[in-house]
Coordinates of C-alpha atoms and ligand atoms in Angstrom, one line a residue:
X1038 CA 0.0 0.0 0.0
X1039 CA 1.3 3.5 -0.9
X1040 CA 1.7 5.9 2.0
X1041 CA 0.6 9.5 1.6
X1042 CA 4.1 10.9 2.4
X1043 CA 5.7 8.9 -0.3
X1044 CA 3.9 10.8 -3.0
X1045 CA 5.9 13.8 -4.1
X1046 CA 5.6 13.9 -7.8
X1047 CA 2.2 14.2 -9.3
X1048 CA 1.7 11.8 -12.3
X1049 CA -0.3 14.6 -13.9
X1050 CA 2.4 17.3 -14.0
X1051 CA 3.3 16.2 -17.5
X1052 CA 0.1 17.7 -18.8
X1053 CA 0.7 18.5 -22.4
X1054 CA 0.6 22.3 -22.2
X1055 CA 0.1 22.8 -25.9
X1056 CA -3.1 20.8 -25.8
X1057 CA -4.3 21.7 -22.4
X1058 CA -3.5 25.4 -22.5
X1059 CA -1.9 27.2 -19.5
X1060 CA -2.3 25.6 -16.1
X1061 CA -5.1 27.1 -14.0
X1062 CA -4.2 30.2 -12.0
X1063 CA -5.8 30.1 -8.6
X1064 CA -7.0 33.7 -8.6
X1065 CA -10.5 34.5 -7.6
X1066 CA -11.8 38.0 -8.5
X1067 CA -14.4 39.3 -6.2
X1068 CA -16.9 40.6 -6.8
X1069 CA -17.5 39.2 -10.3
X1070 CA -18.9 41.5 -13.0
X1071 CA -20.3 38.7 -15.2
X1072 CA -22.5 35.7 -14.6
X1073 CA -22.6 32.2 -16.0
X1074 CA -25.4 29.7 -15.9
X1075 CA -24.7 26.0 -16.4
X1076 CA -27.1 23.1 -17.1
X1077 CA -26.0 19.5 -17.0
X1078 CA -27.2 16.3 -18.7
X1079 CA -26.1 12.7 -18.7
X1080 CA -24.2 10.7 -16.1
X1081 CA -22.9 11.8 -12.6
X1082 CA -19.5 12.3 -14.2
X1083 CA -20.9 15.0 -16.4
X1084 CA -22.5 16.7 -13.4
X1085 CA -19.2 16.5 -11.6
X1086 CA -17.4 18.0 -14.6
X1087 CA -19.8 21.0 -14.5
X1088 CA -18.4 21.6 -11.0
X1089 CA -14.9 21.5 -12.4
X1090 CA -16.0 24.0 -15.0
X1091 CA -17.5 26.2 -12.3
X1092 CA -14.2 26.1 -10.5
X1093 CA -12.3 27.1 -13.6
X1094 CA -14.7 30.0 -14.2
X1095 CA -14.2 31.1 -10.6
X1096 CA -10.6 32.1 -11.6
X1097 CA -12.2 34.4 -14.2
X1098 CA -14.6 37.3 -13.9
X1099 CA -17.6 35.0 -13.8
X1100 CA -19.9 34.2 -10.9
X1101 CA -22.5 31.4 -11.0
X1102 CA -26.2 32.1 -11.3
X1103 CA -29.2 29.8 -11.2
X1104 CA -31.2 32.3 -13.2
X1105 CA -30.7 31.8 -16.9
X1106 CA -32.3 35.2 -17.7
X1107 CA -29.5 37.1 -16.0
X1108 CA -26.6 35.1 -17.5
X1109 CA -23.9 36.6 -19.7
X1110 CA -22.7 33.1 -20.6
X1111 CA -25.0 30.0 -20.9
X1112 CA -23.2 26.7 -20.8
X1113 CA -24.8 23.3 -21.4
X1114 CA -22.9 20.1 -20.4
X1115 CA -24.2 17.5 -22.8
X1116 CA -24.7 13.7 -23.2
X1117 CA -24.6 11.6 -26.3
X1118 CA -25.3 8.2 -24.9
X1119 CA -28.6 7.7 -26.7
X1120 CA -30.2 9.7 -29.6
X1121 CA -32.9 11.0 -27.2
X1122 CA -30.2 12.6 -25.0
X1123 CA -29.0 14.6 -28.0
X1124 CA -32.5 15.6 -29.0
X1125 CA -33.0 17.0 -25.5
X1126 CA -29.9 19.2 -26.0
X1127 CA -31.2 20.4 -29.4
X1128 CA -34.4 21.5 -27.8
X1129 CA -32.5 23.4 -25.1
X1130 CA -30.5 25.2 -27.7
X1131 CA -33.7 26.4 -29.3
X1132 CA -34.7 27.8 -25.9
X1133 CA -31.4 29.5 -25.5
X1134 CA -31.9 31.0 -28.9
X1135 CA -35.1 32.7 -27.6
X1136 CA -33.1 34.2 -24.7
X1137 CA -30.4 35.3 -27.1
X1138 CA -33.0 37.1 -29.3
X1139 CA -33.9 39.2 -26.2
X1140 CA -30.3 39.8 -25.3
X1141 CA -27.9 39.4 -28.3
X1142 CA -24.8 39.8 -26.1
X1143 CA -25.4 36.5 -24.4
X1144 CA -22.9 33.7 -25.4
X1145 CA -23.7 30.0 -25.6
X1146 CA -21.3 27.2 -25.0
X1147 CA -21.7 23.5 -25.5
X1148 CA -19.6 21.3 -23.4
X1149 CA -19.2 17.5 -22.8
X1150 CA -19.9 14.5 -24.8
X1151 CA -22.0 15.9 -27.6
X1152 CA -19.5 18.7 -28.1
X1153 CA -16.8 16.0 -28.4
X1154 CA -18.8 13.8 -30.7
X1155 CA -19.8 16.6 -33.1
X1156 CA -16.8 18.9 -32.8
X1157 CA -16.8 22.0 -35.0
X1158 CA -19.8 20.7 -37.1
X1159 CA -21.9 21.8 -34.1
X1160 CA -21.1 25.4 -34.9
X1161 CA -22.4 24.9 -38.4
X1162 CA -25.5 23.1 -37.4
X1163 CA -26.5 25.3 -34.5
X1164 CA -25.8 28.9 -35.3
X1165 CA -26.4 30.2 -31.8
X1166 CA -23.5 28.2 -30.4
X1167 CA -20.3 30.3 -29.8
X1168 CA -18.2 27.8 -28.0
X1169 CA -17.6 24.0 -28.3
X1170 CA -15.4 22.4 -25.6
X1171 CA -14.9 18.7 -25.1
X1172 CA -14.5 16.9 -21.7
X1173 CA -10.7 17.3 -21.6
X1174 CA -10.7 21.0 -22.6
X1175 CA -12.0 22.8 -19.6
X1176 CA -8.6 24.0 -18.5
X1177 CA -8.6 26.0 -21.8
X1178 CA -11.8 27.9 -21.0
X1179 CA -9.9 31.0 -19.7
X1180 CA -8.4 31.2 -23.2
X1181 CA -11.6 30.3 -25.1
X1182 CA -14.1 32.6 -23.3
X1183 CA -12.3 35.9 -23.9
X1184 CA -12.1 35.0 -27.6
X1185 CA -15.9 34.4 -27.8
X1186 CA -16.5 37.6 -25.9
X1187 CA -14.6 39.3 -28.7
X1188 CA -17.1 37.8 -31.3
X1189 CA -15.0 34.8 -32.4
X1190 CA -16.1 31.2 -32.2
X1191 CA -14.2 29.0 -29.8
X1192 CA -13.5 25.2 -30.3
X1193 CA -11.3 22.8 -28.2
X1194 CA -12.1 19.2 -28.5
X1195 CA -8.7 17.7 -28.0
X1196 CA -8.8 14.5 -25.9
X1197 CA -5.9 14.0 -23.5
X1198 CA -4.2 10.9 -22.3
X1199 CA -3.3 12.5 -18.9
X1200 CA -5.9 15.1 -18.0
X1201 CA -7.7 14.2 -14.7
X1202 CA -8.2 17.8 -13.4
X1203 CA -6.6 16.4 -10.2
X1204 CA -5.5 19.8 -9.0
X1205 CA -8.9 21.5 -9.4
X1206 CA -11.2 21.4 -6.4
X1207 CA -14.7 21.3 -7.9
X1208 CA -17.1 24.2 -6.9
X1209 CA -20.1 22.3 -5.6
X1210 CA -23.3 23.1 -7.5
X1211 CA -25.5 20.6 -5.8
X1212 CA -28.3 21.6 -3.5
X1213 CA -28.4 19.1 -0.5
X1214 CA -24.9 19.6 0.9
X1215 CA -24.8 15.9 2.1
X1216 CA -24.0 13.7 -0.9
X1217 CA -21.4 14.5 -3.6
X1218 CA -19.2 12.9 -6.2
X1219 CA -15.5 12.6 -6.7
X1220 CA -14.2 11.6 -10.2
X1221 CA -11.3 9.1 -9.7
X1222 CA -10.7 8.3 -13.4
X1223 CA -11.7 9.5 -16.8
X1224 CA -12.3 7.9 -20.2
X1225 CA -12.9 4.2 -20.9
X1226 CA -10.9 1.6 -22.7
X1227 CA -13.6 -1.1 -22.8
X1228 CA -15.1 -0.6 -26.3
X1229 CA -18.5 -2.1 -25.6
X1230 CA -19.7 -2.1 -29.2
X1231 CA -22.9 -0.1 -28.5
X1232 CA -21.2 2.7 -26.6
X1233 CA -20.1 6.2 -27.6
X1234 CA -18.2 6.9 -24.4
X1235 CA -14.8 5.7 -25.5
X1236 CA -15.1 8.2 -28.4
X1237 CA -16.4 11.1 -26.4
X1238 CA -14.2 10.7 -23.3
X1239 CA -11.1 9.1 -24.7
X1240 CA -8.6 6.8 -23.1
X1241 CA -8.9 5.6 -19.6
X1242 CA -6.7 7.3 -17.0
X1243 CA -6.6 7.1 -13.2
X1244 CA -6.4 10.2 -11.0
X1245 CA -3.6 10.6 -8.5
X1246 CA -4.9 9.1 -5.2
X1247 CA -3.9 11.8 -2.7
X1248 CA -5.8 14.5 -4.6
X1249 CA -8.9 12.2 -4.3
X1250 CA -8.3 11.8 -0.6
X1251 CA -7.8 15.6 -0.2
X1252 CA -11.2 16.2 -2.0
X1253 CA -12.9 13.6 0.3
X1254 CA -11.5 15.3 3.4
X1255 CA -12.6 18.7 2.1
X1256 CA -16.1 17.4 1.5
X1257 CA -16.3 15.9 4.9
X1258 CA -15.1 19.2 6.5
X1259 CA -17.8 21.0 4.6
X1260 CA -20.5 18.8 6.1
X1261 CA -20.8 16.2 3.3
X1262 CA -21.4 12.6 4.6
X1263 CA -21.8 10.5 1.4
X1264 CA -19.3 10.5 -1.4
X1265 CA -19.5 8.5 -4.6
X1266 CA -16.2 7.7 -6.4
X1267 CA -16.9 8.0 -10.1
X1268 CA -15.5 6.3 -13.2
X1269 CA -16.9 4.5 -16.2
X1270 CA -15.2 1.4 -14.9
X1271 CA -13.9 2.0 -11.3
X1272 CA -12.6 -1.5 -10.8
X1273 CA -9.9 -0.9 -13.3
X1274 CA -8.6 2.1 -11.3
X1275 CA -4.8 1.7 -11.4
X1276 CA -2.3 4.2 -10.3
X1277 CA 1.5 3.9 -10.2
X1278 CA 3.6 6.1 -8.1
X1279 CA 6.0 7.6 -10.7
X1280 CA 8.9 7.7 -8.2
X1281 CA 8.6 4.5 -6.2
X1282 CA 6.6 2.5 -8.9
X1283 CA 4.3 1.3 -6.1
X1284 CA 0.8 0.5 -7.3
X1285 CA -2.6 1.3 -6.0
X1286 CA -5.7 -0.7 -6.8
X1287 CA -9.3 0.3 -6.6
X1288 CA -9.8 -1.7 -3.4
X1289 CA -6.8 0.1 -1.8
X1290 CA -8.2 3.5 -2.8
X1291 CA -11.6 2.6 -1.4
X1292 CA -10.1 1.8 2.0
X1293 CA -8.0 4.9 1.9
X1294 CA -11.0 7.1 1.3
X1295 CA -13.0 5.2 3.9
X1296 CA -10.3 6.1 6.4
X1297 CA -11.1 9.9 6.1
X1298 CA -13.8 9.5 8.8
X1299 CA -16.1 6.7 10.0
X1300 CA -19.0 9.0 9.4
X1301 CA -18.2 9.5 5.8
X1302 CA -20.0 7.0 3.6
X1303 CA -18.2 5.9 0.5
X1304 CA -19.9 4.6 -2.6
X1305 CA -18.6 4.0 -6.1
X1306 CA -20.0 3.7 -9.6
X1307 CA -19.7 2.0 -12.1
X1308 CA -18.4 -1.6 -11.7
X1309 CA -17.8 -3.7 -14.7
X1310 CA -18.7 -7.3 -14.0
X1311 CA -15.4 -8.5 -15.6
X1312 CA -13.2 -6.3 -13.3
X1313 CA -14.7 -6.3 -9.8
X1314 CA -12.4 -8.2 -7.5
X1315 CA -12.8 -10.1 -4.3
X1316 CA -10.5 -7.6 -2.8
X1317 CA -13.2 -4.9 -3.4
X1318 CA -15.9 -7.2 -1.9
X1319 CA -13.8 -7.8 1.2
X1320 CA -13.2 -4.1 1.6
X1321 CA -17.0 -3.5 1.6
X1322 CA -17.6 -6.3 4.0
X1323 CA -14.9 -5.1 6.4
X1324 CA -15.6 -1.4 6.5
X1325 CA -18.9 -0.3 7.8
X1326 CA -18.8 3.0 5.9
X1327 CA -18.1 1.5 2.5
X1328 CA -21.7 1.1 1.3
X1329 CA -23.2 -2.3 0.7
X1330 CA -24.4 -1.4 -2.7
X1331 CA -22.9 -2.3 -6.1
X1332 CA -24.1 -1.1 -9.5
X1333 CA -23.2 -4.0 -11.7
X1334 CA -24.6 -3.4 -15.2
X1335 CA -25.8 -6.6 -17.0
X1336 CA -26.8 -5.0 -20.3
X1337 CA -28.2 -8.4 -21.6
X1338 CA -28.7 -11.9 -20.2
X1339 CA -27.9 -13.9 -23.3
X1340 CA -24.2 -14.9 -23.9
X1341 CA -24.3 -14.5 -27.7
X1342 CA -25.6 -10.9 -27.3
X1343 CA -23.1 -10.2 -24.6
X1344 CA -20.4 -11.3 -27.0
X1345 CA -21.7 -9.1 -29.8
X1346 CA -21.7 -6.2 -27.3
X1347 CA -18.1 -7.0 -26.4
X1348 CA -18.9 -7.1 -22.7
X1349 CA -16.2 -9.9 -22.3
X1350 CA -18.3 -11.9 -19.8
X1351 CA -21.1 -14.4 -20.4
X1352 CA -24.3 -15.2 -18.5
X1353 CA -22.7 -17.9 -16.3
X1354 CA -19.8 -15.6 -15.4
X1355 CA -22.1 -12.8 -14.5
X1356 CA -24.3 -15.0 -12.3
X1357 CA -21.2 -16.4 -10.6
X1358 CA -20.1 -12.8 -9.8
X1359 CA -23.6 -12.0 -8.4
X1360 CA -23.4 -15.2 -6.2
X1361 CA -19.9 -14.2 -5.1
X1362 CA -21.2 -10.8 -4.0
X1363 CA -24.1 -12.3 -2.0
X1364 CA -21.8 -14.9 -0.5
X1365 CA -19.3 -12.4 0.8
X1366 CA -21.7 -9.6 1.6
X1367 CA -25.1 -11.2 2.3
X1368 CA -26.9 -7.8 2.8
X1369 CA -25.5 -6.2 -0.3
X1370 CA -27.9 -4.6 -2.8
X1371 CA -27.1 -4.9 -6.4
X1372 CA -28.5 -2.7 -9.2
X1373 CA -28.1 -2.9 -12.9
X1374 CA -28.4 -1.3 -16.4
X1375 CA -30.2 -3.3 -19.1
X1376 CA -30.6 -2.6 -22.7
X1377 CA -33.3 -4.3 -25.0
X1378 CA -33.3 -4.9 -28.7
X1379 CA -29.6 -4.9 -29.4
X1380 CA -28.6 -6.0 -32.9
X1381 CA -30.2 -9.4 -33.9
X1382 CA -31.6 -10.1 -30.4
X1383 CA -34.3 -12.8 -30.6
X1384 CA -37.3 -13.2 -28.4
X1385 CA -35.7 -16.2 -26.7
X1386 CA -32.5 -14.2 -26.0
X1387 CA -34.5 -11.4 -24.6
X1388 CA -36.2 -13.9 -22.2
X1389 CA -32.7 -14.7 -20.9
X1390 CA -32.4 -11.1 -19.7
X1391 CA -35.6 -11.6 -17.7
X1392 CA -34.1 -14.9 -16.4
X1393 CA -30.9 -13.2 -15.2
X1394 CA -32.9 -10.4 -13.6
X1395 CA -34.9 -13.0 -11.6
X1396 CA -31.7 -14.7 -10.5
X1397 CA -29.8 -11.5 -9.6
X1398 CA -32.6 -9.9 -7.6
X1399 CA -31.6 -6.3 -8.3
X1400 CA -32.8 -3.7 -5.8
X1401 CA -33.3 -1.4 -8.8
X1402 CA -32.3 -0.9 -12.4
X1403 CA -31.9 1.6 -15.2
X1404 CA -33.5 0.2 -18.4
X1405 CA -33.2 1.4 -22.0
X1406 CA -34.0 0.5 -25.6
X1407 CA -30.9 0.2 -27.8
X1408 CA -30.2 3.4 -29.6
X1409 CA -27.6 3.2 -32.4
X1410 CA -24.8 5.7 -32.1
X1411 CA -22.8 7.1 -35.0
X1412 CA -19.2 5.9 -35.1
X1413 CA -19.5 3.0 -32.7
X1414 CA -18.4 -0.5 -33.6
X1415 CA -22.0 -1.7 -33.6
X1416 CA -23.0 1.1 -36.0
X1417 CA -20.2 0.1 -38.3
X1418 CA -20.4 -3.7 -38.1
X1419 CA -23.8 -4.8 -37.0
X1420 CA -27.3 -4.1 -38.2
X1421 CA -29.8 -2.3 -35.9
X1422 CA -32.5 -4.7 -37.0
X1423 CA -34.8 -5.1 -34.1
X1424 CA -37.9 -3.0 -34.9
X1425 CA -38.7 0.0 -32.6
X1426 CA -42.0 -1.5 -31.4
X1427 CA -40.3 -4.8 -30.5
X1428 CA -37.6 -2.9 -28.5
X1429 CA -40.3 -1.0 -26.7
X1430 CA -42.3 -4.2 -26.0
X1431 CA -39.2 -5.9 -24.5
X1432 CA -38.4 -2.7 -22.6
X1433 CA -41.9 -2.7 -21.1
X1434 CA -41.5 -6.3 -20.1
X1435 CA -38.2 -5.8 -18.2
X1436 CA -39.6 -2.6 -16.6
X1437 CA -42.6 -4.5 -15.4
X1438 CA -40.5 -7.4 -14.0
X1439 CA -38.0 -5.1 -12.3
X1440 CA -40.9 -3.2 -10.6
X1441 CA -42.0 -6.5 -9.2
X1442 CA -38.5 -7.5 -8.1
X1443 CA -37.8 -4.0 -6.5
X1444 CA -41.2 -4.2 -4.7
X1445 CA -40.4 -7.7 -3.3
X1446 CA -36.8 -6.5 -2.4
X1447 CA -38.3 -3.7 -0.4
X1448 CA -40.9 -5.9 1.3
X1449 CA -38.1 -8.1 2.6
X1450 CA -36.8 -5.0 4.5
X1451 CA -39.9 -4.7 6.6
X1452 CA -39.2 -5.2 10.2
X1453 CA -35.4 -4.6 9.8
X1454 CA -33.5 -1.7 11.3
X1455 CA -31.2 0.3 9.1
X1456 CA -28.7 3.0 9.8
X1457 CA -30.0 5.9 7.7
X1458 CA -28.2 9.1 6.7
X1459 CA -30.6 12.0 6.8
X1460 CA -30.5 14.0 3.5
X1461 CA -33.2 16.5 4.3
X1462 CA -37.0 16.9 4.4
X1463 CA -39.0 14.3 2.5
X1464 CA -40.6 15.5 -0.8
X1465 CA -44.1 15.0 0.5
X1466 CA -44.0 16.5 4.0
X1467 CA -42.0 18.9 6.1
X1468 CA -42.9 16.6 9.1
X1469 CA -40.9 13.7 7.5
X1470 CA -37.2 13.2 6.9
X1471 CA -35.8 11.7 3.7
X1472 CA -32.7 9.5 4.2
X1473 CA -30.7 6.7 2.6
X1474 CA -29.5 3.3 3.7
X1475 CA -26.1 1.8 3.0
X1476 CA -27.9 -0.2 0.4
X1477 CA -28.8 3.1 -1.4
X1478 CA -32.5 2.8 -0.6
X1479 CA -34.5 6.0 0.1
X1480 CA -36.4 5.9 3.5
X1481 CA -39.0 8.4 4.6
X1482 CA -39.9 8.6 8.3
X1483 CA -41.6 11.1 10.7
X1484 CA -39.2 13.5 12.4
X1485 CA -41.2 13.2 15.6
X1486 CA -39.8 15.3 18.5
X1487 CA -36.2 14.5 17.5
X1488 CA -33.6 17.3 17.2
X1489 CA -31.9 15.5 14.4
X1490 CA -30.9 17.3 11.2
X1491 CA -29.6 16.6 7.8
X1492 CA -26.2 15.0 7.9
X1493 CA -27.1 13.0 11.0
X1494 CA -27.3 9.2 11.2
X1495 CA -30.3 7.6 12.8
X1496 CA -31.6 4.0 13.2
X1497 CA -34.9 3.5 11.4
X1498 CA -37.2 0.4 11.5
X1499 CA -38.9 -0.3 8.2
X1500 CA -42.7 -0.4 8.3
X1501 CA -43.6 -0.5 4.6
X1502 CA -42.3 -0.2 1.1
X1503 CA -43.3 0.4 -2.5
X1504 CA -41.2 -0.5 -5.5
X1505 CA -39.4 2.9 -5.2
X1506 CA -38.9 3.6 -1.5
X1507 CA -39.3 2.6 2.1
X1508 CA -41.2 4.1 5.0
X1509 CA -40.1 3.6 8.6
X1510 CA -39.9 5.0 12.2
X1511 CA -37.0 6.1 14.3
X1512 CA -36.0 3.5 16.9
Ligands
SAH2089 N1 -19.7 2.7 -17.8 C1 -21.0 2.2 -17.5 C2 -22.1 2.7 -18.4 C3 -22.1 4.1 -18.9 S1 -23.5 4.4 -19.9 C4 -21.0 0.7 -17.7 O1 -20.1 0.1 -18.4 O2 -21.8 0.0 -17.2 C5 -24.9 4.0 -18.9 C6 -25.8 3.0 -19.6 O3 -26.3 3.5 -20.7 C7 -25.1 1.7 -20.0 O4 -24.9 0.8 -18.9 C8 -26.1 1.2 -21.0 O5 -27.1 0.4 -20.4 C9 -26.7 2.4 -21.5 N2 -26.3 2.6 -22.9 C10 -25.0 2.9 -23.4 N3 -25.0 3.0 -24.7 C11 -26.3 2.8 -25.1 C12 -27.0 2.8 -26.4 N4 -26.3 3.0 -27.5 N5 -28.3 2.6 -26.4 C13 -29.0 2.4 -25.3 N6 -28.5 2.4 -24.1 C14 -27.1 2.6 -24.0
SF4_2090 FE1 -19.4 2.3 -22.4 FE2 -18.7 -0.1 -21.9 FE3 -17.1 1.9 -21.2 FE4 -19.3 1.5 -19.9 S1 -17.6 0.1 -20.0 S2 -18.6 3.4 -20.7 S3 -20.7 0.8 -21.5 S4 -17.6 1.2 -23.3
F3S2091 FE1 -23.5 10.7 -21.5 FE2 -21.0 11.2 -21.7 FE3 -21.9 10.4 -19.4 S1 -22.3 10.2 -23.2 S2 -23.6 9.1 -20.0 S3 -22.4 12.3 -20.4 S4 -19.9 9.9 -20.3

């Protein structure tokens, strides 16, 4: 295990300055004379990137506003994962256009995965866009923004092999002040054939561990009690100390972050079934504050389809992994992503997805119909031949089944007592708290006469449950 004091050289100091622009100057100009507004779409990593962007803009003459009408600069951090995600962004651009018509001085910037996928062509297709910046180009914003203020168009879509923004402390944009994210790696090397992420986010790289630790400590000191370590494939986190050549695995990193404080819950996402190790499972079992919850996307239950997807595991391997998790951590909750109607999927093969879902007993799942993405291996080599209505029908079937499984999962919690982290008031009533269990389930319960507040832990007995959440009482 690497010791903190051993790390003197940051892996990331070799940032290619020509590509990345000048390193960020830590100057904060107060008060700011201009305002930026930022909207985020897509995965948690994108939301976290927006906080990095906010931090970069904080070194300039820009303050954050939640009110789009008073913004001098409108930024949208975009997602390309499915066609619908990009359609949503196009609609938002139309709305920004209306704002720009009222105030022609407003500048519009497109960031993130759609910016990376479309590059400069986005400027031609969407005339209102002034700035296009990909996920590895945010350090360059202090150069790009003055240029667009002067009436030019700005584009930087270079992908980096080293950028991890490890020296940038994100400016938190979230509302609850209790749970937050820390990006521990960027990019993805897996090349699942359906997926656009390797093209929009580039090669996989792991962030220097002690900047991760510093960020976790900072969050804890600010009152946060729940951090999620983020990466497209966290189990392949791998960092080598450039001086001592000592290595750090994901399990070691987890334990390091869990050591920040026993009251800081640590989560992680996403785990690739091929990479999650026993070492990680033992770390979860042996540390109370490493949450008993694993997001382990299945995608499809049939082995032929999994091979076409290049997921590099088959049904049997997946189910063995699930069994291993429940053997080592019996009270672990597992969730999943599933995709219906991938190229050439038959009705029988689709039924195998339903079969694996029954076996795995997910606490919850995100479910999608396959959406072909330009430039992906599937788009180039396979035919998107399952009709839309069949994809939809299969999607409805898996949603219906997962609702039943989630409901039964929650019913099994009735009578049990869970340590719950209070996140704030429940949505429905100011008399109730909303909290979360280690297993990532939402629990609503009456405040009663307690003097508890958000950020506190409390033991709650579960009294009832729906497919989406639990209800309980303080014990
Ligand atoms: N890195 C994560 C997933 C990131 S994308 C992992 O490997 O699990 C989140 C989810 O979007 C994926 O798990 C997949 O279920 C879904 N997805 C990705 N590409 C898609 C596509 N082309 N069509 C439909 N769903 C897709
Ligand atoms: Fe996409 Fe696969 Fe990488 Fe996940 S692991 S981001 S699905 S290529
Ligand atoms: Fe979307 Fe990019 Fe995340 S495509 S899901 S925002 S990595």
